[in-house]
CSV table of C-alpha atoms in Angstrom, one decimal:
chain,number,residue,atom,x,y,z
F,20,MET,CA,25.8,-27.2,19.9
F,21,PRO,CA,22.8,-29.1,18.4
F,22,THR,CA,23.8,-31.9,16.0
F,23,PRO,CA,23.1,-31.2,12.4
F,24,ALA,CA,19.8,-32.8,11.2
F,25,LEU,CA,20.1,-36.0,9.1
F,26,ASP,CA,18.3,-36.4,5.9
F,27,ALA,CA,15.7,-39.3,5.8
F,28,VAL,CA,18.0,-41.8,4.2
F,29,ALA,CA,21.0,-40.9,6.5
F,30,LEU,CA,18.7,-41.3,9.5
F,31,LEU,CA,17.4,-44.7,8.4
F,32,LYS,CA,20.9,-45.9,7.5
F,33,ALA,CA,22.2,-44.8,10.9
F,34,ASP,CA,19.5,-46.9,12.5
F,35,HIS,CA,20.4,-49.8,10.3
F,36,ARG,CA,24.1,-49.6,11.4
F,37,LYS,CA,23.1,-49.4,15.0
F,38,VAL,CA,20.9,-52.4,14.9
F,39,GLU,CA,23.5,-54.4,13.0
F,40,ASP,CA,26.0,-53.5,15.8
F,41,LEU,CA,23.4,-54.6,18.4
F,42,PHE,CA,22.9,-57.9,16.6
F,43,ALA,CA,26.8,-58.5,16.7
F,44,GLN,CA,26.8,-57.6,20.4
F,45,PHE,CA,24.1,-60.2,21.0
F,46,GLU,CA,26.0,-62.9,19.2
F,47,ALA,CA,29.1,-62.1,21.3
F,48,ALA,CA,27.3,-61.7,24.7
F,49,LYS,CA,27.8,-64.1,27.5
F,50,GLY,CA,25.2,-64.5,30.1
F,51,ASP,CA,21.4,-64.5,29.9
F,52,GLY,CA,21.1,-61.0,31.6
F,53,LYS,CA,23.4,-59.4,28.9
F,54,LYS,CA,21.6,-61.2,26.0
F,55,LYS,CA,18.2,-60.2,27.3
F,56,SER,CA,19.2,-56.6,27.7
F,57,ILE,CA,20.7,-56.4,24.2
F,58,ALA,CA,17.7,-58.1,22.7
F,59,GLU,CA,15.3,-55.7,24.4
F,60,GLN,CA,17.3,-52.8,23.0
F,61,ILE,CA,17.2,-54.5,19.4
F,62,CYS,CA,13.4,-54.7,19.8
F,63,MET,CA,13.0,-51.2,20.9
F,64,GLU,CA,15.2,-49.8,18.1
F,65,LEU,CA,13.4,-51.8,15.4
F,66,THR,CA,10.0,-51.0,16.7
F,67,ILE,CA,10.7,-47.3,16.6
F,68,HIS,CA,12.4,-47.5,13.3
F,69,ALA,CA,9.6,-49.5,11.7
F,70,LYS,CA,7.0,-47.0,13.0
F,71,ILE,CA,8.8,-43.9,11.6
F,72,GLU,CA,9.2,-45.7,8.2
F,73,GLU,CA,5.5,-46.7,8.2
F,74,ASP,CA,4.2,-43.3,9.4
F,75,ILE,CA,6.4,-41.1,7.3
F,76,PHE,CA,8.9,-42.5,4.9
F,77,TYR,CA,6.9,-45.2,3.2
F,78,PRO,CA,3.8,-43.0,2.6
F,79,ALA,CA,6.1,-40.4,1.0
F,80,CYS,CA,7.4,-43.1,-1.3
F,81,GLU,CA,4.0,-44.1,-2.5
F,82,GLY,CA,3.9,-43.7,-6.3
F,83,LYS,CA,7.7,-42.8,-6.3
F,84,VAL,CA,9.3,-46.2,-5.9
F,85,GLU,CA,8.4,-49.6,-7.3
F,86,GLU,CA,5.1,-50.7,-5.8
F,87,ASP,CA,6.3,-54.2,-5.2
F,88,LEU,CA,9.3,-53.0,-3.2
F,89,LEU,CA,7.1,-51.0,-1.0
F,90,LYS,CA,4.6,-53.8,-0.5
F,91,GLU,CA,7.4,-56.2,0.4
F,92,ALA,CA,8.8,-53.7,2.9
F,93,TYR,CA,5.4,-53.6,4.8
F,94,VAL,CA,5.3,-57.4,4.8
F,95,GLU,CA,8.8,-57.6,6.0
F,96,HIS,CA,8.0,-55.3,8.8
F,97,ASP,CA,5.0,-57.5,9.8
F,98,GLY,CA,7.3,-60.5,9.9
F,99,ALA,CA,9.7,-58.7,12.2
F,100,LYS,CA,6.9,-57.4,14.4
F,101,VAL,CA,5.8,-61.1,15.1
F,102,LEU,CA,9.3,-62.0,16.2
F,103,ILE,CA,9.8,-58.8,18.2
F,104,ALA,CA,6.6,-59.5,20.1
F,105,GLU,CA,7.7,-63.1,20.8
F,106,ILE,CA,11.3,-62.0,21.9
F,107,GLU,CA,9.8,-59.4,24.1
F,108,ALA,CA,7.4,-61.9,25.7
F,109,GLY,CA,10.1,-64.4,26.3
F,110,GLY,CA,13.6,-64.7,27.7
F,111,PRO,CA,17.0,-66.3,27.3
F,112,ASP,CA,15.8,-69.5,29.1
F,113,ASP,CA,13.2,-70.1,26.4
F,114,GLU,CA,14.2,-72.9,24.0
F,115,PHE,CA,13.9,-70.8,20.9
F,116,TYR,CA,14.9,-67.4,22.1
F,117,GLU,CA,18.4,-67.2,20.5
F,118,ALA,CA,16.9,-68.7,17.3
F,119,LYS,CA,14.3,-66.0,17.2
F,120,VAL,CA,16.9,-63.2,17.6
F,121,LYS,CA,19.0,-64.9,14.8
F,122,VAL,CA,16.2,-65.2,12.5
F,123,LEU,CA,15.1,-61.6,13.2
F,124,SER,CA,18.8,-60.5,12.4
F,125,GLU,CA,18.6,-62.4,9.1
F,126,GLN,CA,15.3,-60.9,8.2
F,127,ILE,CA,16.5,-57.4,9.0
F,128,GLU,CA,19.7,-57.9,7.0
F,129,HIS,CA,17.5,-58.8,3.9
F,130,HIS,CA,15.2,-55.9,4.5
F,131,VAL,CA,18.1,-53.5,4.8
F,132,LYS,CA,19.8,-54.7,1.7
F,133,GLU,CA,16.6,-54.1,-0.3
F,134,GLU,CA,16.3,-50.6,1.1
F,135,GLU,CA,20.0,-49.7,0.6
F,136,GLN,CA,20.8,-51.4,-2.7
F,137,ARG,CA,22.4,-49.0,-5.1
F,138,VAL,CA,20.2,-47.9,-8.1
F,139,GLU,CA,17.5,-50.6,-7.4
F,140,GLY,CA,17.0,-50.0,-3.8
F,141,MET,CA,14.1,-48.1,-2.2
F,142,PHE,CA,16.4,-45.3,-0.9
F,143,ALA,CA,18.0,-44.8,-4.3
F,144,GLN,CA,14.6,-44.8,-6.1
F,145,ALA,CA,13.3,-42.2,-3.5
F,146,ARG,CA,16.3,-40.0,-4.0
F,147,LYS,CA,15.9,-40.3,-7.8
F,148,ALA,CA,12.2,-39.4,-7.5
F,149,GLY,CA,13.2,-36.0,-5.9
F,150,LEU,CA,11.7,-36.6,-2.4
F,151,ASP,CA,12.6,-33.9,0.2
F,152,MET,CA,14.9,-35.9,2.2
F,153,ASP,CA,15.7,-33.1,4.6
F,154,ALA,CA,12.1,-32.4,5.5
F,155,LEU,CA,11.3,-36.2,5.8
F,156,GLY,CA,14.4,-36.5,8.0
F,157,GLU,CA,13.2,-33.7,10.2
F,158,GLN,CA,9.8,-35.3,10.6
F,159,MET,CA,11.2,-38.7,11.3
F,160,ALA,CA,13.8,-37.4,13.8
F,161,ALA,CA,11.0,-35.6,15.7
F,162,GLU,CA,8.7,-38.7,15.7
F,163,LYS,CA,11.7,-40.9,16.7
F,164,ALA,CA,12.4,-38.7,19.7
F,165,GLN,CA,8.8,-38.8,20.9
F,166,LEU,CA,8.6,-42.5,20.4
F,167,LEU,CA,11.8,-43.2,22.3
F,168,ALA,CA,10.6,-41.1,25.2
F,169,ARG,CA,7.2,-43.0,25.2
F,170,TYR,CA,9.0,-46.3,24.9
F,171,LYS,CA,11.4,-45.6,27.8
F,172,ALA,CA,8.4,-44.4,29.9
F,173,GLY,CA,6.8,-47.8,29.1
F,174,GLY,CA,4.0,-46.3,27.1
F,175,LEU,CA,4.7,-47.8,23.8
F,176,ALA,CA,3.1,-51.1,23.4
F,177,THR,CA,4.7,-54.2,21.9
F,178,PRO,CA,4.4,-53.9,18.2
F,179,GLN,CA,1.4,-55.8,16.6
F,180,ALA,CA,1.8,-57.4,13.2
F,181,SER,CA,-1.4,-55.7,12.0
F,182,THR,CA,-0.2,-53.3,9.4
F,183,LEU,CA,-1.4,-55.5,6.6
F,184,LYS,CA,-4.5,-57.0,8.3
F,185,SER,CA,-6.0,-53.7,9.5
F,186,THR,CA,-5.1,-51.3,6.7
F,187,THR,CA,-4.7,-50.9,3.0
F,188,ILE,CA,-1.0,-50.6,2.0
F,189,GLY,CA,0.1,-46.9,2.2
F,190,GLN,CA,-2.5,-45.9,4.7
F,191,PRO,CA,-1.3,-45.6,8.4
F,192,ALA,CA,-2.3,-48.5,10.7
F,193,ALA,CA,-4.6,-47.6,13.6
F,194,HIS,CA,-2.8,-48.2,16.8
């Protein structure tokens, strides 16, 4: 029996909870192999999550949520992409590896709080503006499935922090 489709906010929140759990697993993990495996999963999850937000959710929020909040979200994604690229290029034997994962965790925690905050948050503002969360959720789930398949096949490149350098806010980045 197919699982019921999640609306856009439920899908994004489920991603947030999954990544929070992975960060906790990383903190508790013993051994370089285990840490590297969990860090790679964190990077994959965040890369895919950021892409579906930037491709579908954020453009749908244009003009419907506070512009500053949306701009900050794009910048926060770029900051995360820099760390993700460094984590993916490195390994547990690197001097700053664990520090990079920890800082990424803190950045994501801040980002999630801004998106999920009651009343003021991006998700609350988007709901209040009447965005079709079911349709957005469907689009995002479909893109997520495609990206996951490409990532696992080795075809999704390490994220580039180019969103802001190569585009105007609200326009999709050329990848």
